Amino acid sequence: MPEDSPHISHARASDRRPVIRQLDDAAINRIAAGEVVERPASAVKELVENALDAGASRVEVAYADGGKTLIRVTDDGCGIAPDDLPLALSRHATSKIDGSDLLDIHTFGFRGEALPSLGSVGRLIITSRADGFDAATIRVAGSETSAVKPAALSGGTVVELRDLFYATPARLKFMRTDRAEAQAITDVIKFLAMAEPNVGFTLRDVSGGGEGRVTFRADPETGDMFDALSGRLGSILGRDFSDNAIQIDAERDGLRLTGFAALPTYSRGAAVAQFLFVNGRPVKDKLLTGALRAAYFDFLSRDRHPAAALFVSCDPHLVDVNVHPAKSEVRFREPGVARGLIVSGLRHALANAGHRASTTVAGATLGAMRPEPIGPRVYQMDRPGTGVVRQSYATQAPGSDMPGFAEMSAPSARFDPVVEPEQGTPQEALPLGAARAQLHVNYIIAQTETGMVIVDQHAAHERLVYEKLKRQMAENGVARQALLIPEIVELSSGDVARLLEVADDLAQMGLVIEPFGGDAIAVRETPAILGEINATAMIKDVLDELADLGDSNKVQAKVEAVLSRVACHGSIRSGRWMRPEEMNALLREMEATPHSGQCNHGRPTYVELKLADIERLFGRT
């Protein structure tokens, strides 16, 4: 054992037995602050949550130097009575619960630790006025509390925190740059603003003194729950998200899922646009994140991530929020129900979206088509003269020696007359319109009432075949192949128990396992469509997913990957001419098939361009 080991050796235990001491309040508060207040953004989160719990309709946050020197939170909530101000700075003193039932929690905070913890590591001033009382203020610095004094305030509460971590200088060394800390504060405010769309939020950077500058503002939203949430998400995440998100509303066994989730073609390169809430509380929970990923895994490649803002609401007794110091994780009484609700709710909503694809695809297409300026603008006096125009007309006239359109080389496209149906809706009025041409033996050009659609025939048909194969597999089940000699996989007892808990789910996908002694399992059947596989490697992959996400789609992903390859080989190939009736049949089948707007890797199968945008390209508007 090293000489500087913190542990007690047996040889010297009797000589140097440690003495158990009761820590003083200052040390206790600093330890609590280390758990709750990691950085300035953590302090902002605690103070804004207090303001929301007080019923505030508007919250303003001001900070200086990334929150290191000043954090000021102003709200118009119910306020604190003068006699209650000293009690508010005591540990485990709170107005939000009575202590009789720690599961019946309806507020953000409930422990009564935030204010005393902040007062132990910074200089804290609380000024408040409750209805029927005069305004009062109290100060605390390094756990030293002043007397309550009269103050001037019309209503609500102002909490000012200066010199964060001045009492624990070592913590300052772990702070990041002012810009990074300011960005973390902005992220916290945006997260909380999503949770409370009916509350107005203002964020100011007052580093230079005075009023500073507003870095974020979200006015209170009106309307019903979904209208207010849609407006708030649009102001925070951008209009592109709200234009390409589908409404989620599902319920199962006492849990309700609401919110908005983006189409698969509106995906991100990292999991930076995933916002999850439980009973209005922002959380970063591995179970919920894994369920979101599982809902999209059939539509996105592994390097793409879905975008969503999802709210799970339930009776407080069905979820424990007191499992993490910062309350950022929760534990459901029945985690399988919560996960199943998210997966099924999202997949049902995505299926109802049909062939819809992200509008950002069209925007990117138009941006790529917009020509770069290559010379000075041509004004009226710079345009070609009359003689030049007359000569140009002569070369295009019939009988001219100059080659015209008819003599030019054949284009790489084929144009066919379209025969409209004798009865029913004209094809141009349908969502994907009527096929008019085929370009480069791969792209179908269709005309709609409001523009045009370009379809990748191979990607579109591949998705259609894939969805058909999945439906057949769901109806008939996954065919299994029995191993002549079961493969024995040695594992730890904990891994065996974890696998056996999901044995029924694995059997539905064709992987049949059984216990084989205390620390092993026997793989008796595998999915026939996978052929000969390394069962041990698959079992370990499943275990890795169970440990990381709480559930595993590894077997299903492998089966559906094979179906995807089968669909690729069985679909219309690039380079094949298609007759008009074939092109229109493909368009109609896309309209009727869920998820046909993206290929098996999340890329779009078609791009829609509005006539107004096309005319803008040519300067006609």
Coordinates of N, CA, C and O in Angstrom, one line a residue, residues 224-231 233 237 241-242 244-249 257-263 273 275 292 296 307-311 346:
D224 N -54.0 26.9 -27.0 CA -54.0 25.6 -26.2 C -52.6 25.1 -26.1 O -51.6 25.7 -26.5
M225 N -52.5 23.9 -25.4 CA -51.2 23.4 -25.1 C -50.3 23.2 -26.3 O -49.2 23.6 -26.3
F226 N -50.8 22.6 -27.4 CA -50.0 22.3 -28.5 C -49.7 23.6 -29.3 O -48.6 23.7 -29.8
D227 N -50.6 24.5 -29.4 CA -50.3 25.8 -30.1 C -49.2 26.6 -29.3 O -48.3 27.1 -29.9
A228 N -49.4 26.7 -28.0 CA -48.4 27.4 -27.2 C -47.0 26.7 -27.3 O -46.0 27.4 -27.5
L229 N -47.0 25.4 -27.2 CA -45.7 24.7 -27.3 C -45.1 24.8 -28.7 O -43.9 25.0 -28.8
S230 N -45.9 24.7 -29.7 CA -45.4 24.9 -31.1 C -44.7 26.2 -31.3 O -43.7 26.4 -31.9
G231 N -45.4 27.3 -30.8 CA -44.9 28.6 -30.9 C -43.6 28.8 -30.1 O -42.6 29.4 -30.6
L233 N -41.4 26.3 -29.2 CA -40.3 25.6 -29.9 C -39.9 26.2 -31.2 O -38.7 26.2 -31.5
L237 N -36.0 26.7 -31.2 CA -35.3 25.8 -32.1 C -35.3 26.2 -33.6 O -34.6 25.7 -34.4
F241 N -37.7 23.6 -37.5 CA -38.1 22.5 -36.7 C -39.6 22.5 -36.6 O -40.2 21.4 -36.8
S242 N -40.3 23.6 -36.3 CA -41.7 23.6 -36.2 C -42.4 23.2 -37.5 O -43.4 22.6 -37.5
N244 N -41.3 21.1 -39.7 CA -41.0 19.7 -40.1 C -41.2 18.8 -38.9 O -40.6 17.7 -38.9
A245 N -41.9 19.2 -37.9 CA -42.2 18.4 -36.7 C -43.7 17.9 -36.8 O -44.5 18.6 -37.3
I246 N -43.9 16.7 -36.2 CA -45.2 16.2 -36.2 C -45.7 16.2 -34.7 O -44.9 16.0 -33.8
Q247 N -47.0 16.4 -34.5 CA -47.5 16.4 -33.1 C -47.6 15.0 -32.6 O -48.0 14.1 -33.2
I248 N -47.2 14.9 -31.3 CA -47.3 13.6 -30.6 C -48.3 13.7 -29.4 O -48.3 14.6 -28.6
D249 N -49.2 12.7 -29.4 CA -50.2 12.7 -28.3 C -50.6 11.2 -28.1 O -51.3 10.7 -28.9
L257 N -47.9 10.9 -23.3 CA -46.7 11.5 -24.0 C -47.3 12.5 -25.0 O -48.2 12.3 -25.8
T258 N -46.7 13.7 -24.9 CA -47.1 14.8 -25.8 C -45.8 15.5 -26.3 O -44.7 15.2 -25.7
G259 N -46.0 16.4 -27.2 CA -44.8 17.1 -27.7 C -44.8 17.1 -29.2 O -45.8 16.9 -29.9
F260 N -43.6 17.3 -29.8 CA -43.3 17.4 -31.2 C -42.0 16.6 -31.5 O -41.1 16.8 -30.8
A261 N -42.1 15.9 -32.6 CA -40.9 15.1 -33.1 C -40.7 15.4 -34.6 O -41.6 15.5 -35.3
A262 N -39.4 15.6 -34.9 CA -39.1 16.0 -36.3 C -39.2 14.8 -37.2 O -39.0 13.6 -36.8
L263 N -39.4 15.0 -38.5 CA -39.4 14.0 -39.5 C -38.0 13.4 -39.6 O -37.0 14.1 -39.3
A273 N -30.5 18.1 -30.3 CA -31.8 18.7 -30.4 C -32.8 17.7 -29.8 O -33.9 17.5 -30.4
F275 N -34.9 17.0 -26.4 CA -35.3 17.7 -25.2 C -36.4 16.8 -24.5 O -37.5 16.6 -25.1
L292 N -36.2 7.1 -27.4 CA -36.3 8.0 -28.6 C -35.4 7.5 -29.7 O -35.9 7.4 -30.9
Y296 N -36.6 5.7 -33.8 CA -36.1 6.2 -35.1 C -35.1 5.3 -35.8 O -34.7 5.6 -36.9
A307 N -34.5 14.7 -33.8 CA -34.8 16.0 -33.1 C -36.2 15.9 -32.5 O -37.1 15.5 -33.3
A308 N -36.4 16.2 -31.3 CA -37.7 16.0 -30.6 C -37.7 16.8 -29.3 O -36.7 17.0 -28.7
A309 N -38.9 17.2 -29.0 CA -39.2 17.8 -27.6 C -40.4 17.0 -27.1 O -41.5 17.2 -27.6
L310 N -40.2 16.1 -26.1 CA -41.2 15.2 -25.7 C -41.5 15.4 -24.2 O -40.5 15.6 -23.4
F311 N -42.7 15.3 -23.8 CA -43.2 15.5 -22.5 C -43.9 14.3 -22.0 O -45.0 13.9 -22.6
L346 N -44.2 7.4 -31.0 CA -43.5 8.1 -32.0 C -43.6 7.3 -33.4 O -43.8 8.0 -34.4

